[in-house]
Amino acid sequence: MSTPTASIPDSLSMARSPIFFTARNNSVAGDTLESMTLDLRIYSGLETPSGTDNYNLEKDYSINNVINFEVSDLIRSEFYHDFSIWNDIGFVQSPQGEALWVYGYGDWYYNNAGGGVVSAQWNQPDEEAPDQFLVTDGWATMTNIAPTAVSQAVLATSRDRQVQPLAYEVLGIYNSEANDLGSIRITWENGATALLTNAGGSTTPPDPTTNNSQNLVIYAGVGTANLENNPDLQADVKPSGQANNGIGSYYDVILQDNDDLPTEIARVRYYVICEARYTPYQIAFINRFGVADFITFFKRSDERGTFTQDSYQKSIYNDGFTTPSLQVGKYQSFNVNSRNSLTLNTGFVDEDYSETIKDILMSEYVAVLDGSTWVSVVPERGSIEYQKHINQKLINYTMTFTYGFDERSLVR
């Protein structure tokens, strides 16, 4: 006896790359798979399927008794991103809609070893443990064609980060039960160390066993300003507790497991840099893991305006008794506007920043911090050379960003 089997993705899946629901029934001679329905629910919050279906799909044909649905574009329309979490303190949930549950179920019609077409249901909501999986708005690399689900704790490319004194920044974390995150330890170059605290003094991250999507993808406020303004953080691990307010030094953000004697899960290093000559710009972007990430461009910046207009030739009346005004010209402009752009320089960085530059250029959500407001920008894309110390000696990336709005507001 044979029945169809379904392949359902695992958590944490990336929705900017293909996501497949696949069924097959070809293990015994005479097996066929005639048709299949896929009812798709996409939701945030608790894992238990709830609400109504977002999509109802059906295929009434198979290839080699395999039916495949690719649903990534349907999922991607449901995401929501919010860079305003950048100044949060301690551990915080991801914004609602940034990590989503995807649940698929339905019916299939198949021939069991030539015995005639029968129907059955698969992955139904009333089953004891139906399969659903968590997704973010990320993408799988070219070597991960399958693609394999993300399991790492730090949802960012590996790099030593450069931050300004008293600048806000959060770090995206996959807070799965398997990663067993128990705490984060802040350790400065001089040895000062303490656990990161939430408001109220707790050192515990959100509970992943709730299976709440916002608790499974979380952020930790570990920028210099987040630490300084954390009211319950030990004073000697705040920047103000360091010599010269930490400028010229570094601190490590160490993710630890939940054991009685905690083991290090991952480590990210932050160098505190004070730029005396230029005005640094902070850029936020949704990275390859589908979460907010941040980079500061420390060196020279240039702002340019690109102006556009429509024009026409005006008819000006003239005769022997009339003197036309020279203040009103024959050539008239209308719909005049401008889109401004910023050209920014990272300053000297390590080779591993190439992956961060790639993430920015691949991102569909990028913003620049203007005062205390994140404003959408679009990176100028094209060919770029990923620099190496052996070739360039000192690595600096220059990037141009065009504002996502016209200078003259036309938002209606």
Short mmCIF file of C-alpha atoms in Angstrom, two decimals:
data_model
loop_
_atom_site.label_atom_id
_atom_site.label_comp_id
_atom_site.label_asym_id
_atom_site.label_seq_id
_atom_site.Cartn_x
_atom_site.Cartn_y
_atom_site.Cartn_z
CA MET A 1 0.00 0.00 0.00
CA SER A 2 1.30 3.48 -0.81
CA THR A 3 0.00 6.96 -0.16
CA PRO A 4 1.39 10.35 -1.23
CA THR A 5 4.03 12.09 0.86
CA ALA A 6 4.51 15.84 1.25
CA SER A 7 7.73 17.84 1.53
CA ILE A 8 7.22 20.91 3.74
CA PRO A 9 9.99 23.48 4.44
CA ASP A 10 11.66 23.86 7.83
CA SER A 11 12.21 26.91 10.02
CA LEU A 12 13.84 29.37 9.48
CA SER A 13 13.10 29.69 5.74
CA MET A 14 13.94 32.66 3.51
CA ALA A 15 11.04 33.94 1.41
CA ARG A 16 13.04 35.86 -1.21
CA SER A 17 14.20 32.49 -2.51
CA PRO A 18 11.87 29.71 -3.71
CA ILE A 19 9.74 27.93 -1.10
CA PHE A 20 8.16 24.66 -2.20
CA PHE A 21 5.27 22.51 -1.08
CA THR A 22 5.82 19.26 -2.97
CA ALA A 23 3.86 16.00 -3.04
CA ARG A 24 4.67 12.73 -4.76
CA ASN A 25 3.21 9.26 -5.11
CA ASN A 26 5.57 7.10 -7.14
CA SER A 27 6.97 4.44 -4.84
CA VAL A 28 4.98 1.47 -6.22
CA ALA A 29 4.18 0.49 -9.80
CA GLY A 30 0.76 1.78 -10.73
CA ASP A 31 0.89 4.74 -8.34
CA THR A 32 -0.33 8.06 -9.67
CA LEU A 33 -0.91 11.51 -8.23
CA GLU A 34 -3.88 13.03 -10.03
CA SER A 35 -4.40 16.39 -8.32
CA MET A 36 -3.68 18.36 -5.16
CA THR A 37 -5.01 21.40 -3.33
CA LEU A 38 -2.93 23.74 -1.17
CA ASP A 39 -4.67 25.98 1.33
CA LEU A 40 -2.14 28.51 2.61
CA ARG A 41 -2.27 30.48 5.85
CA ILE A 42 0.31 33.17 6.59
CA TYR A 43 0.19 34.74 10.03
CA SER A 44 2.24 36.11 12.92
CA GLY A 45 1.97 35.40 16.61
CA LEU A 46 1.44 31.93 18.04
CA GLU A 47 2.40 28.87 15.99
CA THR A 48 -1.00 27.17 16.24
CA PRO A 49 -2.82 27.66 12.91
CA SER A 50 -5.46 30.31 13.26
CA GLY A 51 -7.52 32.66 11.17
CA THR A 52 -8.56 32.11 7.58
CA ASP A 53 -6.65 30.98 4.52
CA ASN A 54 -4.76 33.63 2.57
CA TYR A 55 -4.72 31.56 -0.62
CA ASN A 56 -6.46 28.46 -1.99
CA LEU A 57 -4.48 26.81 -4.78
CA GLU A 58 -5.05 23.72 -6.90
CA LYS A 59 -3.17 21.72 -9.54
CA ASP A 60 -4.89 18.98 -11.51
CA TYR A 61 -1.81 17.57 -13.20
CA SER A 62 1.48 16.05 -12.10
CA ILE A 63 4.88 15.45 -13.67
CA ASN A 64 6.21 11.96 -12.95
CA ASN A 65 3.54 11.81 -10.24
CA VAL A 66 4.99 14.85 -8.49
CA ILE A 67 3.03 18.07 -7.86
CA ASN A 68 4.91 21.19 -6.79
CA PHE A 69 3.73 24.59 -5.54
CA GLU A 70 6.24 27.47 -5.30
CA VAL A 71 4.76 30.04 -2.91
CA SER A 72 7.51 32.52 -2.00
CA ASP A 73 5.93 35.45 -3.86
CA LEU A 74 2.64 34.90 -2.03
CA ILE A 75 4.40 34.92 1.34
CA ARG A 76 6.49 38.01 0.62
CA SER A 77 3.46 40.22 0.18
CA GLU A 78 2.64 39.73 3.88
CA PHE A 79 5.87 41.00 5.51
CA TYR A 80 6.19 44.19 7.51
CA HIS A 81 9.48 45.90 8.50
CA ASP A 82 10.09 48.70 10.98
CA PHE A 83 13.53 50.22 11.59
CA SER A 84 12.25 52.18 14.57
CA ILE A 85 13.26 49.29 16.85
CA TRP A 86 16.86 50.54 16.51
CA ASN A 87 16.78 52.43 19.80
CA ASP A 88 15.11 49.76 21.96
CA ILE A 89 16.63 48.67 25.27
CA GLY A 90 17.53 45.10 26.26
CA PHE A 91 15.80 42.22 24.48
CA VAL A 92 12.83 43.11 22.27
CA GLN A 93 10.41 41.17 20.11
CA SER A 94 10.67 41.58 16.36
CA PRO A 95 7.97 43.83 14.86
CA GLN A 96 4.71 42.05 14.16
CA GLY A 97 4.86 40.82 10.58
CA GLU A 98 8.65 40.57 10.28
CA ALA A 99 8.70 36.83 11.04
CA LEU A 100 5.68 34.86 9.81
CA TRP A 101 4.27 31.40 10.24
CA VAL A 102 3.35 29.57 7.03
CA TYR A 103 0.93 26.68 7.21
CA GLY A 104 -0.14 24.63 4.22
CA TYR A 105 -2.70 21.84 4.07
CA GLY A 106 -5.21 20.39 1.64
CA ASP A 107 -6.42 17.33 -0.25
CA TRP A 108 -4.90 15.05 -2.82
CA TYR A 109 -6.34 12.57 -5.26
CA TYR A 110 -4.18 9.60 -6.12
CA ASN A 111 -4.13 6.06 -7.47
CA ASN A 112 -2.81 3.52 -5.01
CA ALA A 113 -0.86 0.89 -7.01
CA GLY A 114 -3.47 0.87 -9.76
CA GLY A 115 -6.37 0.24 -7.42
CA GLY A 116 -8.38 3.27 -8.48
CA VAL A 117 -8.41 6.96 -7.60
CA VAL A 118 -9.02 7.81 -3.95
CA SER A 119 -8.79 11.04 -1.98
CA ALA A 120 -7.20 11.94 1.33
CA GLN A 121 -6.35 15.01 3.35
CA TRP A 122 -2.84 16.08 4.33
CA ASN A 123 -1.48 18.19 7.22
CA GLN A 124 -4.94 19.13 8.46
CA PRO A 125 -5.48 21.68 11.30
CA ASP A 126 -7.15 19.07 13.50
CA GLU A 127 -4.11 16.80 13.44
CA GLU A 128 -2.21 16.54 16.71
CA ALA A 129 0.88 18.34 15.40
CA PRO A 130 0.41 19.79 11.92
CA ASP A 131 3.58 21.06 10.26
CA GLN A 132 4.10 24.79 9.87
CA PHE A 133 7.31 26.73 9.50
CA LEU A 134 8.71 30.18 10.23
CA VAL A 135 9.85 32.50 7.43
CA THR A 136 11.54 35.87 7.13
CA ASP A 137 12.06 38.19 4.17
CA GLY A 138 15.57 36.92 3.50
CA TRP A 139 17.29 35.10 0.65
CA ALA A 140 19.40 31.99 0.19
CA THR A 141 22.85 32.28 -1.39
CA MET A 142 23.74 30.75 -4.75
CA THR A 143 25.45 27.78 -3.07
CA ASN A 144 22.29 27.01 -1.06
CA ILE A 145 20.07 26.00 -3.97
CA ALA A 146 17.97 23.48 -1.99
CA PRO A 147 17.66 25.77 0.07
CA THR A 148 18.58 24.74 3.63
CA ALA A 149 16.82 26.48 6.50
CA VAL A 150 18.79 29.00 8.58
CA SER A 151 19.72 27.80 12.07
CA GLN A 152 22.45 30.20 13.25
CA ALA A 153 21.80 32.46 16.24
CA VAL A 154 23.12 35.80 14.92
CA LEU A 155 21.04 36.85 11.92
CA ALA A 156 23.77 38.87 10.23
CA THR A 157 26.91 38.31 8.24
CA SER A 158 30.07 37.84 10.26
CA ARG A 159 32.00 41.08 10.75
CA ASP A 160 33.53 43.30 13.40
CA ARG A 161 31.25 46.31 13.61
CA GLN A 162 32.23 49.97 13.79
CA VAL A 163 29.89 52.21 15.79
CA GLN A 164 29.78 55.84 16.85
CA PRO A 165 29.83 56.93 20.48
CA LEU A 166 26.25 57.04 21.73
CA ALA A 167 24.65 55.63 18.57
CA TYR A 168 21.70 53.26 18.68
CA GLU A 169 21.81 49.86 17.02
CA VAL A 170 20.16 46.45 17.56
CA LEU A 171 21.31 42.95 16.67
CA GLY A 172 18.93 40.42 15.07
CA ILE A 173 18.85 36.98 16.72
CA TYR A 174 17.16 33.68 15.89
CA ASN A 175 15.88 32.74 19.33
CA SER A 176 14.97 29.13 18.53
CA GLU A 177 14.70 26.42 21.17
CA ALA A 178 17.61 24.65 19.47
CA ASN A 179 19.86 27.70 19.88
CA ASP A 180 18.97 27.75 23.59
CA LEU A 181 19.79 31.44 24.13
CA GLY A 182 19.94 32.12 27.86
CA SER A 183 21.60 35.53 28.10
CA ILE A 184 23.91 38.04 26.43
CA ARG A 185 27.14 39.12 28.09
CA ILE A 186 28.74 42.50 27.35
CA THR A 187 32.52 42.40 27.79
CA TRP A 188 34.79 45.40 27.19
CA GLU A 189 38.41 45.33 26.10
CA ASN A 190 39.50 46.20 29.65
CA GLY A 191 37.67 43.18 31.08
CA ALA A 192 34.57 44.93 32.46
CA THR A 193 31.68 42.52 31.96
CA ALA A 194 28.00 42.10 32.83
CA LEU A 195 24.83 40.52 31.46
CA LEU A 196 22.58 42.59 29.20
CA THR A 197 19.43 43.58 31.07
CA ASN A 198 15.87 44.37 30.15
CA ALA A 199 13.89 47.18 31.72
CA GLY A 200 13.35 46.00 35.27
CA GLY A 201 16.67 44.19 35.51
CA SER A 202 15.84 40.80 33.98
CA THR A 203 18.62 39.22 31.91
CA THR A 204 16.34 36.69 30.19
CA PRO A 205 15.40 36.89 26.51
CA PRO A 206 11.83 36.28 25.31
CA ASP A 207 10.67 32.68 25.82
CA PRO A 208 10.97 30.66 22.58
CA THR A 209 8.81 27.84 23.94
CA THR A 210 5.76 30.08 23.49
CA ASN A 211 6.27 29.52 19.75
CA ASN A 212 5.33 33.12 19.17
CA SER A 213 6.89 34.35 15.94
CA GLN A 214 7.88 37.63 17.61
CA ASN A 215 9.72 35.72 20.35
CA LEU A 216 11.58 33.49 17.90
CA VAL A 217 13.09 36.34 15.90
CA ILE A 218 14.21 38.99 18.38
CA TYR A 219 16.56 41.94 18.70
CA ALA A 220 19.07 42.94 21.37
CA GLY A 221 19.82 46.62 21.99
CA VAL A 222 23.62 46.50 21.98
CA GLY A 223 24.66 49.77 20.33
CA THR A 224 26.61 52.25 22.43
CA ALA A 225 23.54 54.42 23.08
CA ASN A 226 21.36 51.39 23.84
CA LEU A 227 23.86 50.33 26.51
CA GLU A 228 24.33 53.82 27.90
CA ASN A 229 20.59 54.44 28.23
CA ASN A 230 19.76 51.03 29.66
CA PRO A 231 18.68 51.99 33.20
CA ASP A 232 19.35 48.59 34.76
CA LEU A 233 22.65 47.76 33.07
CA GLN A 234 25.69 47.61 35.32
CA ALA A 235 27.42 51.01 35.19
CA ASP A 236 30.93 49.77 34.45
CA VAL A 237 29.84 48.18 31.15
CA LYS A 238 28.22 51.35 29.86
CA PRO A 239 30.35 53.53 27.57
CA SER A 240 30.45 56.20 30.27
CA GLY A 241 32.11 53.65 32.55
CA GLN A 242 35.06 53.31 30.17
CA ALA A 243 38.10 55.51 29.70
CA ASN A 244 37.32 58.26 27.17
CA ASN A 245 33.73 56.97 27.03
CA GLY A 246 34.94 53.84 25.26
CA ILE A 247 36.25 55.70 22.21
CA GLY A 248 39.14 53.79 20.66
CA SER A 249 38.16 50.63 22.52
CA TYR A 250 35.89 47.69 21.73
CA TYR A 251 33.33 45.51 23.45
CA ASP A 252 32.09 42.00 22.67
CA VAL A 253 28.45 40.97 22.57
CA ILE A 254 28.53 37.33 23.62
CA LEU A 255 25.46 35.13 23.17
CA GLN A 256 25.37 32.39 25.82
CA ASP A 257 23.27 29.27 26.21
CA ASN A 258 20.96 28.48 29.10
CA ASP A 259 23.24 26.08 31.00
CA ASP A 260 24.19 26.60 34.64
CA LEU A 261 27.73 27.21 33.37
CA PRO A 262 26.90 29.09 30.16
CA THR A 263 28.67 28.22 26.93
CA GLU A 264 29.28 30.80 24.22
CA ILE A 265 26.97 30.47 21.21
CA ALA A 266 28.24 33.40 19.16
CA ARG A 267 30.22 36.62 19.53
CA VAL A 268 30.05 40.00 17.76
CA ARG A 269 32.69 42.69 18.33
CA TYR A 270 31.90 46.42 18.31
CA TYR A 271 34.64 49.05 17.85
CA VAL A 272 33.77 52.52 19.14
CA ILE A 273 35.02 55.15 16.69
CA CYS A 274 34.83 58.92 16.97
CA GLU A 275 35.07 60.63 13.58
CA ALA A 276 36.49 64.11 14.16
CA ARG A 277 36.36 65.53 10.63
CA TYR A 278 33.37 64.13 8.74
CA THR A 279 29.70 63.64 9.60
CA PRO A 280 28.94 59.90 9.84
CA TYR A 281 25.75 58.51 8.32
CA GLN A 282 23.95 55.44 9.65
CA ILE A 283 22.26 53.13 7.15
CA ALA A 284 19.63 50.52 8.03
CA PHE A 285 18.74 47.64 5.72
CA ILE A 286 16.92 44.32 5.69
CA ASN A 287 19.72 41.82 5.31
CA ARG A 288 19.92 38.36 3.73
CA PHE A 289 18.31 36.85 6.84
CA GLY A 290 15.25 39.11 6.56
CA VAL A 291 15.93 41.24 9.65
CA ALA A 292 17.09 44.80 10.29
CA ASP A 293 20.84 45.38 10.16
CA PHE A 294 22.94 48.53 10.45
CA ILE A 295 26.18 50.03 9.18
CA THR A 296 27.81 53.42 9.70
CA PHE A 297 29.62 55.28 6.90
CA PHE A 298 32.22 57.34 8.75
CA LYS A 299 34.11 59.25 6.09
CA ARG A 300 33.45 61.81 3.38
CA SER A 301 29.86 62.33 2.29
CA ASP A 302 28.48 64.31 -0.65
CA GLU A 303 24.85 65.28 -1.29
CA ARG A 304 23.61 66.01 -4.79
CA GLY A 305 20.30 66.99 -6.32
CA THR A 306 19.05 65.76 -9.69
CA PHE A 307 16.44 68.18 -10.98
CA THR A 308 13.70 67.39 -13.47
CA GLN A 309 11.04 69.47 -15.21
CA ASP A 310 8.45 69.55 -17.94
CA SER A 311 8.33 72.63 -20.15
CA TYR A 312 6.37 74.31 -22.91
CA GLN A 313 6.55 77.43 -25.08
CA LYS A 314 4.05 80.07 -24.05
CA SER A 315 2.32 82.20 -26.62
CA ILE A 316 2.91 85.87 -25.78
CA TYR A 317 0.69 88.50 -27.38
CA ASN A 318 2.37 91.54 -28.91
CA ASP A 319 1.25 94.45 -31.13
CA GLY A 320 2.12 98.03 -31.89
CA PHE A 321 0.48 99.36 -28.74
CA THR A 322 1.60 96.61 -26.31
CA THR A 323 4.89 96.03 -24.57
CA PRO A 324 5.06 92.45 -23.24
CA SER A 325 6.50 91.99 -19.76
CA LEU A 326 9.97 90.54 -19.71
CA GLN A 327 9.18 88.94 -16.36
CA VAL A 328 7.08 86.26 -18.06
CA GLY A 329 9.19 84.26 -20.48
CA LYS A 330 8.29 82.36 -23.59
CA TYR A 331 9.74 79.16 -22.17
CA GLN A 332 7.79 78.01 -19.09
CA SER A 333 8.53 75.17 -16.65
CA PHE A 334 6.17 73.03 -14.61
CA ASN A 335 6.36 69.81 -12.57
CA VAL A 336 9.77 70.92 -11.33
CA ASN A 337 11.24 68.56 -8.74
CA SER A 338 14.45 67.00 -7.49
CA ARG A 339 15.65 63.68 -6.12
CA ASN A 340 18.59 64.06 -3.83
CA SER A 341 21.33 61.49 -3.41
CA LEU A 342 24.09 60.79 -0.89
CA THR A 343 27.51 59.43 -1.73
CA LEU A 344 29.04 57.89 1.38
CA ASN A 345 32.35 56.28 2.33
CA THR A 346 32.74 53.54 4.92
CA GLY A 347 36.25 54.45 6.01
CA PHE A 348 38.78 51.66 6.44
CA VAL A 349 37.10 48.29 7.04
CA ASP A 350 37.98 44.60 6.99
CA GLU A 351 37.56 42.25 4.03
CA ASP A 352 34.46 40.66 5.55
CA TYR A 353 32.55 43.92 5.00
CA SER A 354 32.14 42.76 1.39
CA GLU A 355 29.26 40.54 2.51
CA THR A 356 27.59 43.50 4.25
CA ILE A 357 27.96 45.64 1.12
CA LYS A 358 26.41 42.78 -0.84
CA ASP A 359 23.51 42.64 1.63
CA ILE A 360 22.84 46.37 1.20
CA LEU A 361 22.84 46.12 -2.59
CA MET A 362 20.59 43.04 -2.47
CA SER A 363 18.18 44.63 0.00
CA GLU A 364 14.77 45.93 -1.05
CA TYR A 365 14.41 47.96 2.17
CA VAL A 366 17.16 50.50 2.91
CA ALA A 367 16.97 53.73 4.92
CA VAL A 368 19.26 56.51 6.16
CA LEU A 369 18.94 58.05 9.61
CA ASP A 370 18.00 61.73 9.18
CA GLY A 371 18.08 63.22 12.68
CA SER A 372 15.89 60.73 14.52
CA THR A 373 13.85 59.60 11.49
CA TRP A 374 14.58 56.74 9.12
CA VAL A 375 14.08 57.87 5.51
CA SER A 376 13.88 55.43 2.62
CA VAL A 377 16.80 55.39 0.18
CA VAL A 378 17.65 53.29 -2.86
CA PRO A 379 21.26 52.16 -3.28
CA GLU A 380 22.82 52.75 -6.68
CA ARG A 381 23.28 49.27 -8.11
CA GLY A 382 25.61 48.03 -10.79
CA SER A 383 29.07 46.53 -10.84
CA ILE A 384 31.14 46.61 -7.65
CA GLU A 385 34.55 45.25 -6.77
CA TYR A 386 34.76 43.36 -3.49
CA GLN A 387 38.05 44.59 -2.16
CA LYS A 388 40.90 42.56 -0.64
CA HIS A 389 43.79 43.70 1.52
CA ILE A 390 46.28 42.03 -0.81
CA ASN A 391 45.04 44.21 -3.69
CA GLN A 392 43.84 47.44 -2.11
CA LYS A 393 45.84 47.40 1.15
CA LEU A 394 43.31 49.73 2.83
CA ILE A 395 39.69 48.87 2.08
CA ASN A 396 37.09 51.63 1.72
CA TYR A 397 33.71 51.30 0.03
CA THR A 398 32.00 54.24 -1.67
CA MET A 399 28.25 53.90 -2.17
CA THR A 400 25.56 56.20 -3.52
CA PHE A 401 22.02 56.26 -2.14
CA THR A 402 19.11 58.10 -3.75
CA TYR A 403 16.29 59.24 -1.49
CA GLY A 404 13.04 57.34 -1.96
CA PHE A 405 11.03 60.58 -2.10
CA ASP A 406 11.12 63.69 -4.25
CA GLU A 407 12.39 66.90 -2.66
CA ARG A 408 8.97 68.45 -3.32
CA SER A 409 6.52 66.15 -1.60
CA LEU A 410 3.94 64.67 -3.95
CA VAL A 411 2.65 61.94 -1.66
CA ARG A 412 -1.14 61.96 -1.95
#
